[in-house]
Short mmCIF file of C-alpha atoms and ligand atoms in Angstrom, two decimals:
data_model
loop_
_atom_site.label_atom_id
_atom_site.label_comp_id
_atom_site.label_asym_id
_atom_site.label_seq_id
_atom_site.Cartn_x
_atom_site.Cartn_y
_atom_site.Cartn_z
CA MET A 1 -116.10 -28.57 -22.29
CA THR A 2 -118.20 -25.41 -22.54
CA GLU A 3 -121.90 -26.02 -23.15
CA TYR A 4 -124.29 -23.30 -24.29
CA HIS A 5 -127.75 -23.02 -22.77
CA ASP A 6 -130.07 -25.32 -24.73
CA ASP A 7 -132.01 -22.41 -26.29
CA PHE A 8 -128.96 -20.46 -27.32
CA ALA A 9 -127.22 -21.58 -30.49
CA PRO A 10 -124.75 -19.01 -31.86
CA THR A 11 -123.96 -19.14 -35.60
CA HIS A 12 -120.52 -20.42 -34.75
CA ARG A 13 -118.61 -21.11 -31.58
CA PRO A 14 -116.54 -17.95 -31.03
CA GLU A 15 -112.79 -17.99 -30.56
CA PRO A 16 -112.40 -18.88 -26.83
CA TYR A 17 -110.02 -16.03 -25.94
CA PHE A 18 -109.88 -12.28 -26.29
CA ILE A 19 -107.31 -10.35 -28.26
CA LYS A 20 -104.86 -8.33 -26.17
CA VAL A 21 -102.23 -7.45 -28.75
CA VAL A 22 -102.90 -6.55 -32.37
CA GLU A 23 -100.78 -6.09 -35.48
CA PRO A 24 -102.31 -3.83 -38.14
CA PHE A 25 -102.20 -4.83 -41.79
CA ARG A 26 -103.75 -3.48 -44.98
CA LEU A 27 -104.72 -4.74 -48.40
CA LYS A 28 -102.28 -3.51 -51.05
CA SER A 29 -103.77 -2.17 -54.31
CA ALA A 30 -104.43 -4.54 -57.22
CA ALA A 31 -101.51 -3.04 -59.18
CA GLU A 32 -99.17 -3.50 -56.19
CA ARG A 33 -100.25 -7.12 -55.78
CA THR A 34 -99.72 -7.89 -59.47
CA ARG A 35 -96.22 -6.41 -59.27
CA ALA A 36 -95.44 -8.22 -56.01
CA ILE A 37 -96.32 -11.70 -57.29
CA ARG A 38 -94.45 -11.11 -60.55
CA ASP A 39 -91.36 -10.00 -58.60
CA ALA A 40 -91.72 -13.13 -56.43
CA GLY A 41 -91.49 -15.35 -59.53
CA TYR A 42 -95.11 -16.48 -58.97
CA ASN A 43 -93.95 -18.27 -55.84
CA PRO A 44 -95.92 -17.02 -52.80
CA PHE A 45 -93.01 -18.14 -50.56
CA LEU A 46 -90.96 -15.29 -52.04
CA LEU A 47 -93.52 -12.54 -51.34
CA ARG A 48 -92.60 -9.89 -48.79
CA SER A 49 -94.71 -10.16 -45.64
CA GLU A 50 -95.71 -6.50 -45.87
CA ASP A 51 -97.39 -7.23 -49.22
CA ILE A 52 -99.69 -9.89 -47.75
CA TYR A 53 -103.21 -9.27 -46.49
CA ILE A 54 -104.12 -12.63 -44.93
CA ASP A 55 -101.27 -15.07 -44.60
CA LEU A 56 -102.29 -18.72 -44.91
CA LEU A 57 -98.92 -19.92 -46.15
CA THR A 58 -98.29 -22.00 -43.09
CA ASP A 59 -99.50 -22.94 -39.65
CA SER A 60 -95.86 -23.39 -38.63
CA GLY A 61 -94.41 -20.96 -36.11
CA THR A 62 -97.34 -18.61 -36.74
CA ALA A 63 -99.47 -19.26 -33.63
CA ALA A 64 -100.32 -16.41 -31.27
CA MET A 65 -98.89 -17.33 -27.88
CA SER A 66 -101.03 -16.96 -24.77
CA ASN A 67 -100.55 -14.60 -21.85
CA ARG A 68 -99.50 -17.66 -19.80
CA GLN A 69 -96.82 -18.58 -22.30
CA TRP A 70 -95.40 -15.04 -22.38
CA ALA A 71 -95.52 -14.81 -18.59
CA MET A 72 -93.67 -18.10 -18.21
CA MET A 73 -91.06 -17.03 -20.76
CA LEU A 74 -90.31 -13.91 -18.72
CA GLU A 75 -90.29 -15.82 -15.46
CA VAL A 76 -87.69 -18.48 -16.28
CA GLN A 77 -84.01 -17.96 -15.61
CA GLU A 78 -81.79 -18.20 -18.64
CA SER A 79 -79.00 -20.31 -17.06
CA GLU A 80 -78.94 -23.34 -19.33
CA LEU A 81 -77.49 -26.11 -17.20
CA GLY A 82 -80.16 -27.78 -15.09
CA SER A 83 -82.64 -25.02 -15.81
CA ALA A 84 -86.12 -25.28 -14.29
CA ALA A 85 -87.58 -24.66 -17.76
CA SER A 86 -85.81 -27.71 -19.11
CA ARG A 87 -87.13 -29.89 -16.28
CA LEU A 88 -90.65 -28.53 -16.71
CA PHE A 89 -90.47 -29.14 -20.46
CA VAL A 90 -89.38 -32.76 -20.04
CA GLU A 91 -92.01 -33.40 -17.35
CA ARG A 92 -94.78 -31.94 -19.51
CA CYS A 93 -93.69 -33.97 -22.56
CA ARG A 94 -93.74 -37.17 -20.51
CA GLU A 95 -97.15 -36.31 -19.09
CA VAL A 96 -98.78 -35.41 -22.43
CA LEU A 97 -96.98 -37.78 -24.81
CA GLY A 98 -96.06 -40.64 -22.50
CA PHE A 99 -92.52 -41.26 -23.82
CA ARG A 100 -89.78 -41.85 -21.21
CA TYR A 101 -86.85 -40.00 -22.79
CA ILE A 102 -87.18 -36.53 -24.23
CA LEU A 103 -84.86 -34.30 -26.27
CA PRO A 104 -85.69 -30.75 -27.28
CA THR A 105 -84.61 -29.64 -30.76
CA HIS A 106 -84.85 -26.31 -32.52
CA GLN A 107 -87.43 -27.52 -35.08
CA GLY A 108 -89.23 -30.68 -36.10
CA ARG A 109 -86.82 -31.42 -38.93
CA ALA A 110 -83.93 -31.40 -36.46
CA ALA A 111 -85.66 -34.15 -34.46
CA GLU A 112 -86.20 -36.02 -37.75
CA HIS A 113 -82.51 -35.65 -38.55
CA LEU A 114 -81.33 -37.09 -35.22
CA LEU A 115 -83.82 -39.93 -35.29
CA SER A 116 -83.17 -40.89 -38.95
CA GLN A 117 -79.41 -40.93 -38.38
CA ALA A 118 -79.80 -43.00 -35.20
CA MET A 119 -82.30 -45.55 -36.56
CA ILE A 120 -81.74 -46.10 -40.29
CA ARG A 121 -79.03 -48.32 -41.76
CA PRO A 122 -78.26 -47.54 -45.42
CA GLY A 123 -80.52 -49.52 -47.74
CA GLN A 124 -83.26 -50.10 -45.13
CA TYR A 125 -86.86 -49.24 -45.94
CA VAL A 126 -88.79 -46.65 -43.98
CA ILE A 127 -92.55 -47.01 -44.27
CA ASN A 128 -94.69 -43.88 -44.14
CA ASN A 129 -98.28 -42.71 -44.54
CA MET A 130 -97.79 -40.48 -47.62
CA TYR A 131 -94.82 -38.21 -47.07
CA PHE A 132 -93.75 -34.97 -45.54
CA THR A 133 -90.99 -33.08 -47.35
CA THR A 134 -88.41 -32.81 -44.56
CA THR A 135 -89.24 -36.23 -43.07
CA ARG A 136 -88.55 -37.98 -46.36
CA GLU A 137 -85.46 -35.84 -47.00
CA HIS A 138 -83.92 -36.93 -43.67
CA GLN A 139 -84.85 -40.57 -44.16
CA GLU A 140 -83.18 -40.55 -47.58
CA ARG A 141 -80.11 -38.64 -46.32
CA ALA A 142 -79.62 -41.38 -43.73
CA GLY A 143 -79.57 -43.92 -46.60
CA GLY A 144 -83.16 -45.08 -46.11
CA VAL A 145 -85.48 -46.08 -48.93
CA PHE A 146 -88.74 -44.20 -48.57
CA VAL A 147 -91.98 -46.23 -48.92
CA ASP A 148 -95.53 -44.87 -48.83
CA LEU A 149 -98.24 -47.32 -47.70
CA ILE A 150 -101.14 -44.96 -46.98
CA VAL A 151 -104.71 -46.09 -47.75
CA GLU A 152 -105.73 -45.55 -51.40
CA GLU A 153 -108.56 -43.19 -50.36
CA ALA A 154 -105.90 -40.62 -49.46
CA TYR A 155 -105.23 -40.11 -53.18
CA ASP A 156 -108.84 -39.38 -54.04
CA PRO A 157 -109.77 -35.80 -53.09
CA ARG A 158 -113.48 -36.71 -53.48
CA SER A 159 -113.42 -39.67 -51.08
CA VAL A 160 -115.09 -38.83 -47.78
CA TYR A 161 -113.39 -41.68 -45.92
CA PRO A 162 -112.96 -40.23 -42.40
CA PHE A 163 -109.41 -41.47 -41.74
CA LYS A 164 -107.50 -40.91 -44.95
CA GLY A 165 -104.25 -40.73 -42.98
CA ASP A 166 -104.25 -44.43 -42.02
CA ILE A 167 -101.66 -46.91 -43.24
CA ASP A 168 -103.25 -49.76 -45.20
CA PRO A 169 -102.67 -52.94 -43.09
CA LYS A 170 -102.83 -55.21 -46.14
CA LYS A 171 -100.18 -53.18 -47.95
CA LEU A 172 -98.04 -53.37 -44.80
CA VAL A 173 -98.40 -57.12 -44.35
CA ASP A 174 -97.63 -57.71 -48.06
CA PHE A 175 -94.59 -55.46 -47.88
CA ILE A 176 -93.19 -57.26 -44.84
CA ALA A 177 -93.82 -60.64 -46.48
CA LYS A 178 -92.04 -59.55 -49.65
CA HIS A 179 -89.02 -57.74 -48.17
CA GLY A 180 -88.62 -59.11 -44.63
CA ALA A 181 -89.05 -57.25 -41.33
CA GLU A 182 -85.28 -56.90 -40.76
CA ARG A 183 -85.00 -54.69 -43.87
CA ILE A 184 -87.46 -52.16 -42.41
CA ALA A 185 -85.91 -49.52 -40.14
CA TYR A 186 -89.26 -48.39 -38.75
CA VAL A 187 -92.80 -47.41 -39.63
CA CYS A 188 -93.30 -43.66 -39.46
CA ILE A 189 -96.92 -42.63 -38.84
CA GLU A 190 -97.80 -38.97 -39.26
CA THR A 191 -100.80 -37.66 -37.34
CA ASN A 192 -103.18 -35.49 -39.40
CA VAL A 193 -101.29 -36.13 -42.62
CA ASN A 194 -100.33 -32.73 -43.93
CA MET A 195 -99.82 -33.57 -47.60
CA ALA A 196 -103.02 -35.63 -47.76
CA GLY A 197 -105.06 -32.59 -46.74
CA GLY A 198 -104.65 -32.60 -42.96
CA GLN A 199 -106.36 -36.01 -42.83
CA PRO A 200 -106.34 -37.88 -39.51
CA ILE A 201 -105.31 -41.39 -38.56
CA SER A 202 -107.75 -43.47 -36.52
CA LEU A 203 -106.93 -44.98 -33.18
CA GLY A 204 -108.47 -48.30 -34.20
CA MET A 205 -106.32 -48.72 -37.29
CA THR A 206 -103.21 -47.41 -35.54
CA LYS A 207 -103.65 -50.16 -32.95
CA GLU A 208 -103.87 -52.71 -35.76
CA ILE A 209 -100.74 -51.36 -37.48
CA SER A 210 -98.89 -51.25 -34.17
CA ALA A 211 -99.83 -54.89 -33.42
CA ILE A 212 -98.48 -55.99 -36.81
CA CYS A 213 -95.26 -54.05 -36.19
CA ARG A 214 -94.83 -55.39 -32.65
CA TYR A 215 -95.28 -58.94 -33.90
CA HIS A 216 -92.50 -58.37 -36.44
CA ARG A 217 -90.38 -56.28 -34.02
CA ILE A 218 -90.53 -53.22 -36.28
CA PRO A 219 -90.44 -49.94 -34.32
CA VAL A 220 -93.28 -47.45 -34.78
CA ILE A 221 -92.37 -43.77 -34.73
CA PHE A 222 -95.00 -41.03 -34.85
CA ASP A 223 -94.62 -37.69 -36.51
CA ALA A 224 -96.91 -36.23 -33.84
CA THR A 225 -96.68 -32.66 -35.10
CA ARG A 226 -100.49 -32.30 -35.27
CA VAL A 227 -101.46 -34.84 -32.64
CA ALA A 228 -103.95 -32.63 -30.77
CA GLU A 229 -105.93 -31.85 -33.93
CA ASN A 230 -105.86 -35.54 -34.82
CA ALA A 231 -107.13 -36.40 -31.33
CA TYR A 232 -110.03 -33.95 -31.78
CA LEU A 233 -110.96 -35.59 -35.11
CA ILE A 234 -110.77 -39.05 -33.50
CA LYS A 235 -113.18 -37.81 -30.83
CA GLN A 236 -115.51 -36.52 -33.55
CA ARG A 237 -115.30 -39.43 -35.98
CA GLU A 238 -114.48 -42.60 -34.04
CA ALA A 239 -117.48 -43.55 -31.90
CA ALA A 240 -115.46 -45.65 -29.43
CA TYR A 241 -113.55 -42.54 -28.30
CA ALA A 242 -116.35 -39.94 -28.35
CA ASP A 243 -116.31 -39.69 -24.54
CA TRP A 244 -112.54 -39.64 -24.10
CA THR A 245 -110.71 -36.41 -23.33
CA ILE A 246 -108.18 -35.02 -25.82
CA LYS A 247 -105.41 -35.87 -23.33
CA GLU A 248 -106.56 -39.48 -23.00
CA ILE A 249 -106.74 -39.94 -26.76
CA ILE A 250 -103.24 -38.51 -27.28
CA LEU A 251 -101.76 -40.81 -24.64
CA GLU A 252 -103.53 -43.86 -26.06
CA LEU A 253 -102.35 -43.00 -29.58
CA MET A 254 -98.74 -42.45 -28.56
CA ALA A 255 -98.80 -45.68 -26.51
CA GLN A 256 -99.02 -47.52 -29.85
CA GLY A 257 -95.52 -46.34 -30.77
CA ASP A 258 -91.90 -46.42 -29.65
CA GLY A 259 -91.14 -42.77 -30.17
CA CYS A 260 -92.11 -39.53 -31.84
CA THR A 261 -90.78 -36.45 -33.54
CA ILE A 262 -92.70 -33.20 -33.27
CA SER A 263 -92.50 -29.80 -34.84
CA ALA A 264 -93.66 -27.79 -31.83
CA LYS A 265 -94.35 -24.85 -34.15
CA LYS A 266 -97.78 -26.30 -34.93
CA ASP A 267 -100.04 -27.88 -32.29
CA VAL A 268 -97.69 -27.02 -29.41
CA LEU A 269 -98.45 -23.34 -30.07
CA VAL A 270 -94.93 -21.91 -30.10
CA ASN A 271 -92.97 -20.01 -32.71
CA ILE A 272 -89.84 -22.18 -32.50
CA GLY A 273 -89.02 -25.62 -31.15
CA GLY A 274 -89.14 -29.36 -31.74
CA ILE A 275 -89.42 -32.51 -29.65
CA LEU A 276 -88.00 -36.00 -29.88
CA GLY A 277 -89.43 -38.63 -27.53
CA VAL A 278 -88.43 -42.31 -27.29
CA ASN A 279 -88.78 -45.22 -24.87
CA ASP A 280 -85.57 -47.11 -25.58
CA PRO A 281 -82.60 -45.86 -23.47
CA GLY A 282 -80.05 -47.01 -26.08
CA LEU A 283 -81.81 -45.10 -28.85
CA TYR A 284 -82.02 -42.08 -26.58
CA GLU A 285 -78.24 -42.21 -25.96
CA ARG A 286 -77.54 -42.27 -29.70
CA CYS A 287 -79.93 -39.39 -30.37
CA ALA A 288 -78.55 -37.37 -27.43
CA ALA A 289 -75.00 -37.73 -28.78
CA LEU A 290 -76.15 -36.52 -32.21
CA CYS A 291 -78.08 -33.72 -30.51
CA ALA A 292 -74.89 -32.51 -28.84
CA THR A 293 -73.16 -32.42 -32.24
CA PHE A 294 -75.90 -30.85 -34.34
CA GLU A 295 -78.26 -28.98 -32.01
CA GLY A 296 -76.91 -28.11 -28.59
CA THR A 297 -76.88 -29.73 -25.17
CA PRO A 298 -79.38 -32.59 -24.71
CA TRP A 299 -81.28 -30.56 -22.10
CA SER A 300 -81.68 -27.47 -24.32
CA GLY A 301 -81.42 -28.68 -27.93
CA GLY A 302 -79.83 -25.30 -28.59
CA LEU A 303 -82.96 -23.46 -27.52
CA ALA A 304 -83.20 -20.70 -24.94
CA SER A 305 -84.84 -21.64 -21.63
CA ARG A 306 -87.70 -19.30 -22.48
CA ASP A 307 -88.47 -21.36 -25.60
CA LEU A 308 -88.60 -24.54 -23.52
CA ALA A 309 -90.94 -22.80 -21.07
CA ALA A 310 -93.26 -21.70 -23.90
CA MET A 311 -93.39 -25.29 -25.18
CA ALA A 312 -94.18 -26.63 -21.70
CA VAL A 313 -97.22 -24.34 -21.45
CA GLY A 314 -98.22 -24.93 -25.10
CA LEU A 315 -98.27 -28.70 -24.56
CA GLU A 316 -100.90 -28.19 -21.89
CA GLU A 317 -102.95 -25.60 -23.81
CA MET A 318 -103.18 -27.71 -26.97
CA THR A 319 -105.16 -30.36 -25.08
CA ASP A 320 -107.82 -27.90 -23.88
CA TYR A 321 -111.13 -28.91 -25.47
CA ASP A 322 -112.49 -25.37 -25.89
CA TYR A 323 -109.35 -24.30 -27.70
CA ILE A 324 -108.88 -27.33 -29.95
CA SER A 325 -112.54 -27.55 -30.92
CA SER A 326 -112.75 -23.87 -31.88
CA ARG A 327 -109.47 -24.20 -33.80
CA VAL A 328 -110.60 -27.14 -35.93
CA GLU A 329 -114.17 -25.83 -36.32
CA GLN A 330 -112.82 -22.55 -37.71
CA VAL A 331 -110.99 -24.55 -40.40
CA HIS A 332 -114.21 -26.46 -41.10
CA TYR A 333 -116.15 -23.19 -41.46
CA LEU A 334 -113.86 -22.00 -44.26
CA TRP A 335 -114.04 -25.46 -45.86
CA SER A 336 -117.86 -25.40 -45.84
CA ARG A 337 -118.06 -21.93 -47.33
CA VAL A 338 -115.96 -22.79 -50.40
CA LYS A 339 -117.31 -26.33 -50.74
CA GLU A 340 -120.95 -25.15 -50.68
CA ALA A 341 -120.16 -22.74 -53.54
CA GLY A 342 -118.97 -25.66 -55.70
CA VAL A 343 -115.21 -25.17 -55.36
CA PRO A 344 -113.35 -28.51 -55.58
CA VAL A 345 -111.71 -29.23 -52.22
CA VAL A 346 -110.15 -32.22 -50.53
CA GLU A 347 -112.87 -34.00 -48.59
CA PRO A 348 -113.62 -34.45 -45.74
CA PRO A 349 -112.25 -31.33 -44.01
CA GLY A 350 -108.95 -31.87 -42.19
CA GLY A 351 -107.48 -30.31 -39.08
CA HIS A 352 -105.23 -27.41 -39.96
CA ALA A 353 -106.00 -26.29 -43.49
CA VAL A 354 -108.39 -26.22 -46.40
CA PHE A 355 -106.92 -27.86 -49.48
CA LEU A 356 -108.17 -26.69 -52.88
CA ASP A 357 -108.01 -29.37 -55.56
CA ALA A 358 -106.12 -27.42 -58.23
CA GLN A 359 -106.38 -30.14 -60.85
CA ALA A 360 -110.19 -29.99 -60.72
CA PHE A 361 -110.19 -26.20 -60.24
CA LEU A 362 -108.03 -25.62 -63.35
CA PRO A 363 -108.62 -28.69 -65.53
CA HIS A 364 -107.30 -26.85 -68.61
CA ILE A 365 -103.77 -26.60 -67.09
CA PRO A 366 -101.75 -29.85 -67.27
CA GLN A 367 -99.77 -30.86 -64.17
CA GLU A 368 -96.40 -30.13 -65.86
CA GLU A 369 -97.58 -26.49 -66.08
CA PHE A 370 -98.07 -26.34 -62.30
CA PRO A 371 -101.80 -25.66 -61.80
CA ALA A 372 -101.54 -25.50 -57.99
CA GLN A 373 -98.67 -23.00 -58.17
CA ARG A 374 -100.78 -20.96 -60.63
CA LEU A 375 -103.82 -21.06 -58.38
CA ALA A 376 -101.84 -19.99 -55.29
CA ALA A 377 -100.38 -17.05 -57.22
CA ALA A 378 -103.84 -16.07 -58.55
CA LEU A 379 -105.39 -16.11 -55.08
CA TYR A 380 -102.73 -13.72 -53.88
CA GLU A 381 -103.20 -11.44 -56.87
CA THR A 382 -106.99 -11.40 -56.44
CA ALA A 383 -107.39 -11.08 -52.67
CA GLY A 384 -103.95 -10.61 -51.10
CA VAL A 385 -104.33 -14.07 -49.52
CA ARG A 386 -101.22 -16.21 -49.46
CA GLY A 387 -101.57 -20.00 -49.72
CA MET A 388 -99.09 -22.68 -50.73
CA GLU A 389 -98.62 -25.20 -53.53
CA ARG A 390 -98.70 -28.83 -52.39
CA GLY A 391 -98.38 -30.79 -55.61
CA ILE A 392 -95.78 -31.53 -58.26
CA VAL A 393 -93.47 -28.69 -57.20
CA SER A 394 -93.44 -29.78 -53.53
CA ALA A 395 -92.93 -33.43 -54.54
CA GLY A 396 -89.55 -32.50 -56.09
CA ARG A 397 -87.43 -34.79 -58.24
CA ASP A 398 -86.50 -38.44 -57.85
CA PRO A 399 -82.81 -38.42 -56.70
CA SER A 400 -81.99 -41.47 -58.87
CA THR A 401 -83.61 -40.41 -62.16
CA GLY A 402 -83.65 -36.63 -61.78
CA ARG A 403 -87.25 -36.59 -63.10
CA HIS A 404 -90.22 -34.87 -61.47
CA ARG A 405 -91.53 -37.38 -58.92
CA GLY A 406 -95.03 -36.41 -59.97
CA SER A 407 -97.81 -36.20 -57.44
CA LYS A 408 -101.20 -37.83 -57.44
CA LEU A 409 -102.53 -34.77 -55.64
CA GLU A 410 -102.19 -31.25 -56.98
CA LEU A 411 -103.37 -29.00 -54.17
CA VAL A 412 -103.26 -25.48 -52.80
CA ARG A 413 -103.09 -25.43 -49.03
CA LEU A 414 -104.82 -22.62 -47.16
CA THR A 415 -103.30 -23.13 -43.75
CA ILE A 416 -104.91 -21.41 -40.80
CA PRO A 417 -102.50 -20.10 -38.13
CA ARG A 418 -103.63 -20.90 -34.59
CA ARG A 419 -105.38 -18.20 -32.53
CA VAL A 420 -104.50 -15.51 -35.10
CA TYR A 421 -107.49 -14.97 -37.42
CA THR A 422 -111.22 -14.68 -36.78
CA TYR A 423 -114.33 -15.79 -38.66
CA SER A 424 -114.43 -12.50 -40.60
CA HIS A 425 -110.96 -13.26 -41.99
CA MET A 426 -112.25 -16.67 -43.07
CA ASP A 427 -115.06 -14.91 -44.95
CA VAL A 428 -112.56 -12.71 -46.84
CA VAL A 429 -110.54 -15.80 -47.80
CA ALA A 430 -113.68 -17.60 -49.01
CA ASP A 431 -114.73 -14.56 -51.07
CA GLY A 432 -111.26 -14.45 -52.66
CA VAL A 433 -111.34 -18.15 -53.58
CA LEU A 434 -114.82 -17.77 -55.08
CA ASP A 435 -113.69 -14.78 -57.15
CA VAL A 436 -110.77 -16.74 -58.63
CA PHE A 437 -113.13 -19.68 -59.25
CA ARG A 438 -115.52 -17.48 -61.24
CA HIS A 439 -112.67 -16.31 -63.48
CA ARG A 440 -110.67 -19.54 -63.60
CA GLU A 441 -110.73 -19.99 -67.42
CA ARG A 442 -108.55 -16.90 -67.77
CA LEU A 443 -105.60 -18.51 -65.98
CA THR A 444 -102.76 -20.03 -67.99
CA GLY A 445 -100.02 -22.46 -66.89
CA LEU A 446 -96.52 -21.62 -65.65
CA ARG A 447 -92.97 -22.46 -66.72
CA MET A 448 -90.29 -23.04 -64.04
CA VAL A 449 -87.37 -20.69 -64.70
CA TYR A 450 -85.25 -21.35 -61.57
CA GLU A 451 -85.00 -24.56 -59.56
CA PRO A 452 -82.81 -25.16 -56.48
CA PRO A 453 -81.28 -28.63 -55.94
CA THR A 454 -83.51 -29.66 -52.97
CA LEU A 455 -86.82 -28.63 -51.38
CA ARG A 456 -87.48 -26.60 -54.49
CA PHE A 457 -90.90 -25.28 -53.50
CA PHE A 458 -89.26 -22.75 -51.15
CA THR A 459 -87.32 -20.82 -53.79
CA ALA A 460 -88.28 -21.98 -57.30
CA ARG A 461 -89.31 -19.19 -59.69
CA PHE A 462 -91.90 -19.29 -62.46
CA GLU A 463 -93.23 -17.29 -65.41
CA PRO A 464 -96.66 -17.46 -67.07
CA ARG A 465 -96.69 -19.40 -70.34
C1 PLP B 1 -95.92 -33.12 -40.57
C2 PLP B 1 -94.67 -32.30 -40.42
N1 PLP B 1 -93.54 -32.90 -40.02
C3 PLP B 1 -92.40 -32.20 -39.88
C4 PLP B 1 -92.35 -30.85 -40.13
C5 PLP B 1 -91.03 -30.14 -40.01
O1 PLP B 1 -91.03 -29.34 -38.89
P1 PLP B 1 -90.21 -27.96 -38.79
O2 PLP B 1 -90.76 -27.04 -39.81
O3 PLP B 1 -90.41 -27.51 -37.38
O4 PLP B 1 -88.78 -28.30 -39.06
C6 PLP B 1 -93.53 -30.18 -40.52
C7 PLP B 1 -93.57 -28.73 -40.78
O5 PLP B 1 -92.98 -28.11 -41.54
C8 PLP B 1 -94.71 -30.94 -40.69
O6 PLP B 1 -95.86 -30.37 -41.09
#
């Protein structure tokens, strides 16, 4: 951990790397931005990348890779069978995550697919802490019945509860008592819950949940996509672990479970890749067979050796304290700037993004008129900044009734890519948000004019009312 001299306190801890490669971009004119968002059906997903000034759509696959990652990618031989990259990848996963059996996949959702198919019998419940779109989709495709048992604080954007990602142990115990442990396929615990505002789980409560599950012989599976950021927030917010290293916290957290799925495109600092880790050899065999059918060989998951090599290095870099602290603190800087100006945000700040509370930001727009979608479109039009709706559109429709599922949270996610933007970019984003906030009464709701059958937030189109 880098310490500054006692007398020297810079305004903020600088990014702990220097920039070797740059990609120029420019702000399009106001008229061009208005045209671009209209042509995109007011869905920022459908904007062309050349029309975007600062892209906070996602932290997925958008990280800048390090010189060590690029060097390793060039160094490895491409021969797939028994490649050194594959061995290095598996070794590094075991070392950082602690699971015995490892499968690479091309993305996180591919790992979710294999695991859901291997673990869920039709009609079984799968317990989650809130939901992630693809995770729930795969659980339901495998015939599972999705259940959300996150703590109630997670649904209150104003609550400053430090671990809004935790599962509520009372809800879990009641659920098991009512339905029986044998009807539960597994408990799926997401680290730094994305849809709740990047809110962490605590190690203390995870141990409690894991003990309940072990007693009832219910497997615990982590969605460990943002496990390093979660470990940093545990170090900050859970006194018992303040002196632990990021690596120690990750291992202790994962030791509470039986397996994990990971989208390596986030904390693992690569542009493509996923990981599935389990302890049970039988489960591994079933997943490996599915991997061969849907992904590629069990040692490559359909990825090139260079992608495995980049993940192996990324797994190590994500646990570096200087990196992970500057990453999360940059997110907190943006959060503080908008929060201090009175903009409603999800509190406390999370790990990977700042979430604007669109319902409080635009109280005059009812949820059926998509306030978060409207706000995301307005931020692009005002400042060229692309964020993403995480509310009623993302929640989709209930497959049995066909109705909007509805969402207790109606948010716009400003997701910060890793090692890509600097503090001055954060200032531009904050200025853009404040500008929209000043003129918020002018915004009207939207009407959805095109809706795809699943995961509609990617391609739905809207028009102003
Ligand atoms: C928490 C979480 N789980 C799973 C996924 C799916 O991963 P991928 O996009 O790599 O398929 C994502 C990202 O989109 C995510 O944020």
